[in-house]
GROMACS .gro file of C-alpha atoms in nm:
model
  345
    1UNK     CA    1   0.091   2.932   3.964
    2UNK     CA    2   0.249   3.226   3.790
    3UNK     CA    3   0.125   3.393   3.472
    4UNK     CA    4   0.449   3.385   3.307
    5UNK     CA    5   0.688   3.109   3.228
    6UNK     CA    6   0.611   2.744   3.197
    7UNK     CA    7   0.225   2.663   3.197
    8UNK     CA    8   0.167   2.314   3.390
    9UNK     CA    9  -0.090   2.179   3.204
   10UNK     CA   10   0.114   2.066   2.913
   11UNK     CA   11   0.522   2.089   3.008
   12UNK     CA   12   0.740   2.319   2.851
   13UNK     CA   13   0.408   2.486   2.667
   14UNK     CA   14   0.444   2.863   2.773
   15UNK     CA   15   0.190   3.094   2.933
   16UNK     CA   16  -0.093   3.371   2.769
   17UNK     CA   17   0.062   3.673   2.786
   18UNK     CA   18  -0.025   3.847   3.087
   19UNK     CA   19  -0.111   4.175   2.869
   20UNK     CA   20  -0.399   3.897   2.721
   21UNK     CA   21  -0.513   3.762   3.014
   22UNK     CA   22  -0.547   4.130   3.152
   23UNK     CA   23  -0.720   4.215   2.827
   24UNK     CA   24  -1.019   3.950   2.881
   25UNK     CA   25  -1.053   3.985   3.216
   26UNK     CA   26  -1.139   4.387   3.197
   27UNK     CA   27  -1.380   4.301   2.892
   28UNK     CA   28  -1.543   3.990   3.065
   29UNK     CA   29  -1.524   4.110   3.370
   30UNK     CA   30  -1.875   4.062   3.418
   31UNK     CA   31  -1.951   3.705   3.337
   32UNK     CA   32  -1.643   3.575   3.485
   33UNK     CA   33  -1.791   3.769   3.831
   34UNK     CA   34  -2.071   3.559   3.766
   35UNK     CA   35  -1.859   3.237   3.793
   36UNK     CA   36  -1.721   3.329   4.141
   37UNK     CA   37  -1.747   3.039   4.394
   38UNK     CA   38  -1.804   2.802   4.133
   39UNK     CA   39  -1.693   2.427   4.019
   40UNK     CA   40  -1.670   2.433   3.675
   41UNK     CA   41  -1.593   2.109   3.476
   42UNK     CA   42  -1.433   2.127   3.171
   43UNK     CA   43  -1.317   1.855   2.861
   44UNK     CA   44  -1.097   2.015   2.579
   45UNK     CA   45  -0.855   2.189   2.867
   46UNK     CA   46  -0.517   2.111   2.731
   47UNK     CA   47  -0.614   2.201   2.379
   48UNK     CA   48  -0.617   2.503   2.215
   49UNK     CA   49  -0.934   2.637   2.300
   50UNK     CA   50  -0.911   2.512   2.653
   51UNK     CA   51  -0.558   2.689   2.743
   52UNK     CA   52  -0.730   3.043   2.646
   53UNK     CA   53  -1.061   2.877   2.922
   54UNK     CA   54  -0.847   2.745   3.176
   55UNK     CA   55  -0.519   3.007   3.130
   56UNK     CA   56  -0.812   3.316   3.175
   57UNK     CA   57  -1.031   3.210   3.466
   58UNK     CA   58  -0.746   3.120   3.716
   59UNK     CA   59  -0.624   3.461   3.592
   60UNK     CA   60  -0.917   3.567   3.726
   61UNK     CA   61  -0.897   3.413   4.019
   62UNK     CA   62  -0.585   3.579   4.092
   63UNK     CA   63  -0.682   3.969   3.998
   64UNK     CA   64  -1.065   3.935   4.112
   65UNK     CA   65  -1.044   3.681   4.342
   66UNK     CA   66  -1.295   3.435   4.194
   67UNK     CA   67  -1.224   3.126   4.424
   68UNK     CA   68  -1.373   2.946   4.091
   69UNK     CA   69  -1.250   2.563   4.127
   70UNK     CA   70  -1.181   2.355   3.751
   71UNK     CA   71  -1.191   1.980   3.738
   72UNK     CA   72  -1.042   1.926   3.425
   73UNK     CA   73  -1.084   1.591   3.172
   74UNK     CA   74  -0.732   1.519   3.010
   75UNK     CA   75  -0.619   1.185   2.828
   76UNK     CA   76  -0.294   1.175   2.996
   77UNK     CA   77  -0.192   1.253   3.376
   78UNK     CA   78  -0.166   1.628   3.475
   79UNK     CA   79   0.044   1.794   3.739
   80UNK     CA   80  -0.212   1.923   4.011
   81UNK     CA   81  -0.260   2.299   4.003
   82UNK     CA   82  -0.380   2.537   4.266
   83UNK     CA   83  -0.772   2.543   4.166
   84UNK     CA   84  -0.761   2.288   3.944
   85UNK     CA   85  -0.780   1.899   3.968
   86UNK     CA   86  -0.752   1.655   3.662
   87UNK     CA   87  -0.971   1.358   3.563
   88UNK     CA   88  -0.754   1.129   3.297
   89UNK     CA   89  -0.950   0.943   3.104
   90UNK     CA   90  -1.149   0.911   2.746
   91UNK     CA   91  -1.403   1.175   2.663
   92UNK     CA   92  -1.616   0.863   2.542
   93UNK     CA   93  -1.610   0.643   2.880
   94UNK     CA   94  -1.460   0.849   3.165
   95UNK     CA   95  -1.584   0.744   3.526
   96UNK     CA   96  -1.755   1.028   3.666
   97UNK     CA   97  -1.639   1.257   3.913
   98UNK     CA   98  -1.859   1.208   4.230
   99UNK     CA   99  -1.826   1.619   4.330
  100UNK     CA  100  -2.126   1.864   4.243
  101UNK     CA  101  -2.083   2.105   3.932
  102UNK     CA  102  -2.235   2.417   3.839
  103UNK     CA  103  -2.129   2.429   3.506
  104UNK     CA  104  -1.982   2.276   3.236
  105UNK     CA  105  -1.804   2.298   2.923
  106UNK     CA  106  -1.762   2.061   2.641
  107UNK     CA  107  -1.457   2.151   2.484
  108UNK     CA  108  -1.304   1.839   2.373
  109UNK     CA  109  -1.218   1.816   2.021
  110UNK     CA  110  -1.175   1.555   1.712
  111UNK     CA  111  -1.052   1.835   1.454
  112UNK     CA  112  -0.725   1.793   1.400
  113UNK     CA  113  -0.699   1.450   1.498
  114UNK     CA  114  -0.530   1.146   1.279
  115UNK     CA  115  -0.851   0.972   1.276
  116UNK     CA  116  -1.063   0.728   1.085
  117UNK     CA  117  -1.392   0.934   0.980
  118UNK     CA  118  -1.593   0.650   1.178
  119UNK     CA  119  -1.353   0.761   1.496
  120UNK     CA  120  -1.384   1.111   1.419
  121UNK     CA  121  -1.782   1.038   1.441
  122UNK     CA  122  -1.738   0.862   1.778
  123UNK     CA  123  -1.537   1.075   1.923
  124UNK     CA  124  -1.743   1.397   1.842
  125UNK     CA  125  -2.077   1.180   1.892
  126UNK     CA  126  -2.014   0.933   2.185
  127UNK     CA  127  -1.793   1.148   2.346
  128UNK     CA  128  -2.089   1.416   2.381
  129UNK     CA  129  -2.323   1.130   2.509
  130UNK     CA  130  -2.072   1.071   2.785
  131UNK     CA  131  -2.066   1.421   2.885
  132UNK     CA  132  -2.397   1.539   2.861
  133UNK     CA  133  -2.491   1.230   3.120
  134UNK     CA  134  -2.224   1.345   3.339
  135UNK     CA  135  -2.406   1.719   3.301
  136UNK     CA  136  -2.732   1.551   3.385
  137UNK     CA  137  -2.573   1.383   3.723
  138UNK     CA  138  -2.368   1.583   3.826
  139UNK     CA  139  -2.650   1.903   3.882
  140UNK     CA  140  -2.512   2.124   3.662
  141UNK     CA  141  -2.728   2.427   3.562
  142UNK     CA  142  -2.560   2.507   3.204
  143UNK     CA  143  -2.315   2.328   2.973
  144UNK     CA  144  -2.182   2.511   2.693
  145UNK     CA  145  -2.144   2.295   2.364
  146UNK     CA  146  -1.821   2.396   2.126
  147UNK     CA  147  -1.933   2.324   1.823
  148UNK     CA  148  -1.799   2.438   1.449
  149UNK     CA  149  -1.889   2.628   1.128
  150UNK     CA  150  -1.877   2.262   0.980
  151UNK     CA  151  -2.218   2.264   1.068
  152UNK     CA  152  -2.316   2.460   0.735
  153UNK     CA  153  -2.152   2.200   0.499
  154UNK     CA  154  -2.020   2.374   0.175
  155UNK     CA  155  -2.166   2.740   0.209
  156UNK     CA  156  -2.282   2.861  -0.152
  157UNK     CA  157  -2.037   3.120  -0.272
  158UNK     CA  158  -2.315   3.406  -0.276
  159UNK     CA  159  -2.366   3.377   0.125
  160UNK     CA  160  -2.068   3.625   0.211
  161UNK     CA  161  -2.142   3.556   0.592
  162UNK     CA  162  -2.309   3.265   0.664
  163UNK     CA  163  -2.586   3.357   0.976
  164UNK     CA  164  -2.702   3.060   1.268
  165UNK     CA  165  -3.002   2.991   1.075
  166UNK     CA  166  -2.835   2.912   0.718
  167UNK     CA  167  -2.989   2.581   0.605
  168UNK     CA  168  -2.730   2.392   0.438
  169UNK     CA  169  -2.533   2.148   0.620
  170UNK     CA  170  -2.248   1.863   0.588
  171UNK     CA  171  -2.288   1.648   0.239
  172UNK     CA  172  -2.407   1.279   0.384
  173UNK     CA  173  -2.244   1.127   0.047
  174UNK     CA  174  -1.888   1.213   0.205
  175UNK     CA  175  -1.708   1.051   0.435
  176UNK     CA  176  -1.498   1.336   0.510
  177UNK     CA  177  -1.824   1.542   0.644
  178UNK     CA  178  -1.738   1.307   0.984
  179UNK     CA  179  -1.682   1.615   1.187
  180UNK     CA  180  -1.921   1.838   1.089
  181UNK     CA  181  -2.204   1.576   1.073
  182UNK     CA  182  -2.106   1.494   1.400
  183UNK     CA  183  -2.141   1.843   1.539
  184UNK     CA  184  -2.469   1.862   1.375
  185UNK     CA  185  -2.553   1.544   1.606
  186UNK     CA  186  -2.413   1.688   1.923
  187UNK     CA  187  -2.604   2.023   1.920
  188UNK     CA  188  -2.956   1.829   1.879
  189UNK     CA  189  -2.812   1.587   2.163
  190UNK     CA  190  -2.742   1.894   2.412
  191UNK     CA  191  -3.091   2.043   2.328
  192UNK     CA  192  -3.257   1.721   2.372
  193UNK     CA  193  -3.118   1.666   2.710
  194UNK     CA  194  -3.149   2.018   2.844
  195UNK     CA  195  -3.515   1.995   2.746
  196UNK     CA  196  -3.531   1.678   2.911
  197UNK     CA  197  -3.364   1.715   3.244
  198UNK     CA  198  -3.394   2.099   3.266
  199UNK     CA  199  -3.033   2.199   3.259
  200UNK     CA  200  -2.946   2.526   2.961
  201UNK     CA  201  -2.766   2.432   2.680
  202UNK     CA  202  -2.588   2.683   2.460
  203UNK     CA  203  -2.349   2.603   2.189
  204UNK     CA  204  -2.066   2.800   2.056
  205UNK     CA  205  -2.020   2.791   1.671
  206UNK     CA  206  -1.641   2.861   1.645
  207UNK     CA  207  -1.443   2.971   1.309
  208UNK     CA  208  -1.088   3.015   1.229
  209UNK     CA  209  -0.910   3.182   1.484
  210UNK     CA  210  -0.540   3.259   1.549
  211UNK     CA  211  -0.320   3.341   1.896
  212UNK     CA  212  -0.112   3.163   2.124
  213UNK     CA  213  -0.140   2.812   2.131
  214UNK     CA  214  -0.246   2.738   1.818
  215UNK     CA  215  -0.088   2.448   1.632
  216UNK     CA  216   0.157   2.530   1.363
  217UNK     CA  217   0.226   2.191   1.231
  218UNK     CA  218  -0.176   2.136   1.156
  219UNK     CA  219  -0.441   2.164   0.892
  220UNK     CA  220  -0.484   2.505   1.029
  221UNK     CA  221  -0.384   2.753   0.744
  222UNK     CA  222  -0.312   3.091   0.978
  223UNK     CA  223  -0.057   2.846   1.206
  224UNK     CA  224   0.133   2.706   0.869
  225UNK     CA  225   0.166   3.067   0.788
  226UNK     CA  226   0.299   3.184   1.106
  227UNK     CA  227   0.512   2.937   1.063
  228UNK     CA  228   0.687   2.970   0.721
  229UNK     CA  229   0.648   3.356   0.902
  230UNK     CA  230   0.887   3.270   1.160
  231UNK     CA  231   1.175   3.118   0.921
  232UNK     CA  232   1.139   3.411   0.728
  233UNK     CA  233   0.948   3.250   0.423
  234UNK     CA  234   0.903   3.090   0.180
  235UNK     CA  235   0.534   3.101   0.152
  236UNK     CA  236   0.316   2.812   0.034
  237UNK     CA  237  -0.056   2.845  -0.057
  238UNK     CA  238  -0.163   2.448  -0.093
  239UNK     CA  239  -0.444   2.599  -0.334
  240UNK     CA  240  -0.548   2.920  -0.587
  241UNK     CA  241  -0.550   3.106  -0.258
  242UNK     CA  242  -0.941   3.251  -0.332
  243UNK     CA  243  -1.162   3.077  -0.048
  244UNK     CA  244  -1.247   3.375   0.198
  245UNK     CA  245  -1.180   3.310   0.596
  246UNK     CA  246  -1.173   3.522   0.923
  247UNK     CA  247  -0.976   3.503   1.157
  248UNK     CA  248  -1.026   3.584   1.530
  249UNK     CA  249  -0.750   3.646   1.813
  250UNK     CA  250  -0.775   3.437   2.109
  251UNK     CA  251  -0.834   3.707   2.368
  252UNK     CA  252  -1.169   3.799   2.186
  253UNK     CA  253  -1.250   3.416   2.176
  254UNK     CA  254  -1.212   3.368   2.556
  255UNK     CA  255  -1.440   3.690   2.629
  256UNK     CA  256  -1.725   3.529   2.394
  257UNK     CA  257  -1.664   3.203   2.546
  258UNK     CA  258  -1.738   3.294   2.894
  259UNK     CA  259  -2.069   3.533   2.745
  260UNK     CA  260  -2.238   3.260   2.579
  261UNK     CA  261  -2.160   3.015   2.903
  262UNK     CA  262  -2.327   3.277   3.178
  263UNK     CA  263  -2.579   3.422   2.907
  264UNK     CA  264  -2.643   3.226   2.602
  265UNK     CA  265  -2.964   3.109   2.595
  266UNK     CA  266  -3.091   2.740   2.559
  267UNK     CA  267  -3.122   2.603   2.265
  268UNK     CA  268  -2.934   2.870   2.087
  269UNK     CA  269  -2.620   2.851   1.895
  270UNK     CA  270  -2.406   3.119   1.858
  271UNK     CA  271  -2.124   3.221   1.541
  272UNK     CA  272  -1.803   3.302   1.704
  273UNK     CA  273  -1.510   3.436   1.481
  274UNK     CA  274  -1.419   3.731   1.290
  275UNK     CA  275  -1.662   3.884   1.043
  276UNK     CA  276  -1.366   4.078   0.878
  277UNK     CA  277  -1.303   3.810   0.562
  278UNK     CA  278  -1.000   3.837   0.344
  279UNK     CA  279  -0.869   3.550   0.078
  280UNK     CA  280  -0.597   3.292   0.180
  281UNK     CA  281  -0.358   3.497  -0.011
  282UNK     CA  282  -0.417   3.799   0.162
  283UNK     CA  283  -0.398   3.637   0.472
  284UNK     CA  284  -0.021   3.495   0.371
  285UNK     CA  285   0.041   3.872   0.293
  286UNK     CA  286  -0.058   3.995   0.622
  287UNK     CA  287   0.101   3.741   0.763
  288UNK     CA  288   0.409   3.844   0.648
  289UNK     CA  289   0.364   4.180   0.711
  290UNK     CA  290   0.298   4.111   1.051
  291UNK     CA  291   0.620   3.973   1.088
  292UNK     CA  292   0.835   4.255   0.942
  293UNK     CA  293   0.865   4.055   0.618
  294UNK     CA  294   0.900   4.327   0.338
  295UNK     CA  295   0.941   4.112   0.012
  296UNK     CA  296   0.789   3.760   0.116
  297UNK     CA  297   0.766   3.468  -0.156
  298UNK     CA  298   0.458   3.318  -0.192
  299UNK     CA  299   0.428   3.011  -0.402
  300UNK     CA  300   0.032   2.953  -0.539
  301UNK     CA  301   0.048   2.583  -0.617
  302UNK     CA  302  -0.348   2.563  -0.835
  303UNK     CA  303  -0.452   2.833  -1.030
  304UNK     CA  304  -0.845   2.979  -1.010
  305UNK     CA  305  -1.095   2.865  -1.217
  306UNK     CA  306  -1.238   3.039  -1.456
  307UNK     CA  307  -1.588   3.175  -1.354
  308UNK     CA  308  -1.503   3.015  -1.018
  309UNK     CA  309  -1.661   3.205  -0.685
  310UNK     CA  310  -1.425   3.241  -0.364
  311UNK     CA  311  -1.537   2.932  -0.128
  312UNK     CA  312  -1.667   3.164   0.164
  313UNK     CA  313  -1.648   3.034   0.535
  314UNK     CA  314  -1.694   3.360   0.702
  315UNK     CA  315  -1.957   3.368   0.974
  316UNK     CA  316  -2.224   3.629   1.055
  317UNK     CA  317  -2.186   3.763   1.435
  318UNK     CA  318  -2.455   3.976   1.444
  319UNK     CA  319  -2.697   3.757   1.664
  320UNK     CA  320  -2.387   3.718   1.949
  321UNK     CA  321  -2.402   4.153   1.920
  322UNK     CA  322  -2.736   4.215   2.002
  323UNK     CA  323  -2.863   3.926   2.241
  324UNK     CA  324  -2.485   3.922   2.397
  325UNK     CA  325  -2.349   4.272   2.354
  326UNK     CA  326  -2.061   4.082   2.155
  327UNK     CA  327  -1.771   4.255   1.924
  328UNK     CA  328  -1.462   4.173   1.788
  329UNK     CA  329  -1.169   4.428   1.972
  330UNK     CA  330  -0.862   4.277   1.827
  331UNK     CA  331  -0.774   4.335   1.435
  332UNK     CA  332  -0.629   4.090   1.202
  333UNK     CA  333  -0.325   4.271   1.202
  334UNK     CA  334  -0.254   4.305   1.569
  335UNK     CA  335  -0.345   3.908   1.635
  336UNK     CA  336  -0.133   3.842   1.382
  337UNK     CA  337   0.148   4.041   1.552
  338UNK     CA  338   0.101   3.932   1.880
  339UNK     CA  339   0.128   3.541   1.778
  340UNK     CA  340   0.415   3.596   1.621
  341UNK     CA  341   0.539   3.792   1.886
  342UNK     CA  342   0.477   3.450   2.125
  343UNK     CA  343   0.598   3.208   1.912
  344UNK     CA  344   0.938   3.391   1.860
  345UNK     CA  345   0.987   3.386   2.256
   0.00000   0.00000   0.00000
């Protein structure tokens, strides 16, 4: 396969950058040595977070010669790939591959889904289940659990950076907490079994990130701006534009990905985003600024309440940079840049 053009795992979807791919493998270098020789099985591989997994280890494979082999889960038929085979099926009732793994990844994702809250629920909660058994037959060693920052609930407006042990967590009383309640489920779940059947799991806490790949046409505020970006405005904040986010570039994502997989430690979760927060209305400015916009318009639809606190949802990184050597290389700028960069190609 080449690493430019068309990228087979979803037609007509284009490739990382090769400047990227080079980019993570110098700065996880290390870890992805650690993976060479290996069967790795993977759900989540066509989505967003999976293209930066799957797009970066067989670029590996190619510039350190790896030999790593991916089996990867996928709802619809895939065209075989040099290192990779496909299993189609549902994350909640796939049949089992019979083949040995060494590790696995749990990728698969309700978030932006059109779903019920109940199938949200199932899908984050069942679907885990499914995989974890599959971890416990199939031999793996480690499994690393994606989970979400929807595992604080609504973070009080005084926590600036919300740290892995924060004790809030989704509101019960709302229906729309399906996701995050569900990830609270599924990191118990993987602890539960690793303690059980003596495999390590780690989960991965992700934030708001931005980079190739990511959907435009989503809830996903960064990819609507890119968007309205790339006709050359107009802006549209669907709010007063206060809450605080992060956002982190994709290249810094796969590097932390493949850290916490090799070195995380059981039972521990790990924040992985940007600690560099800015308001949704700074992020439309640099946004257009990014894209060489010099006068953007930017429609506000709400105004801010008076007395009101910015809704953080920034996270704290600094347990993934001292147990994991972790840091964010790629400003907000730059990402920005670079997406638009890809999309306009």
């Amino acid at each position: 396969m080449r690493a430019s053009g068309k990228f087979l795992i979803l037609a007509n979807v284009k490739t990382i950058p090769v400047s990227d791919l080079d980019q993570i493998v110098t700065l996880a270098e290390r870890d992805l040595r650690a993976l060479a020789g290996k069967r790795i099985f993977i759900t989540g591989g066509t989505g967003y977070i999976g293209h930066w997994l799957v797009e970066s280890i067989l670029h590996a494979n190619r510039t350190l010669g790896l030999g790593a082999q991916l089996t990867i889960l996928s709802r619809r038929a895939q065209t075989p790939l040099d290192g990779v085979t496909f299993v189609q099926g549902d994350v909640r009732d796939f049949a089992f591959p019979k083949d040995a793994f060494d590790f696995v990844i749990h990728a698969a994702t309700d978030v932006i889904a059109q779903n019920t809250p109940l199938e949200t629920y199932d899908v984050t909660a069942a679907g885990t289940r499914r995989v974890l058994e599959f971890t416990r037959i199939c031999g793996a060693g480690r499994i690393l659990m994606l989970s979400s920052g929807a595992v604080y609930g609504d973070i009080p407006p005084d926590v600036s950076h919300v740290p892995e042990d924060f004790r809030g967590g989704p509101r019960v009383d709302r229906v729309q907490s399906a996701y995050g309640i569900g990830k609270v489920a599924t990191e118990w779940m993987g602890n539960a079994y690793g303690d059980a059947y003596g495999f390590v799991c780690t989960t991965a806490r992700v934030f708001a990130q931005v980079g190739p790949h990511l959907a435009l046409d989503k809830h996903f505020a960064a990819g609507n701006f890119i968007r309205d970006a790339l006709k050359g405005g107009p802006f549209t904040v669907n709010g007063d534009g206060t809450p605080t986010r992060s956002y982190m570039y994709g290249v810094d994502l796969a590097v932390w990905l493949w850290a916490i997989l090799v070195r995380g430690a059981h039972a521990r979760a790990y924040n992985v985003g940007s600690d560099k927060s800015l308001s949704i209305y700074d992020l439309v400015v640099e946004t257009a600024r990014a894209a060489g916009l010099s006068a953007p318009v930017i429609t506000v639809r709400d105004q801010p309440k008076p007395g009101a606190l910015p809704a953080p949802y920034v996270p704290d990184i600094m347990r993934a940079g001292t147990e994991l050597g972790l840091q964010i290389t790629v400003p907000l700028q730059d990402a920005l840049r670079r997406t638009i960069d890809w999309y306009k190609d």
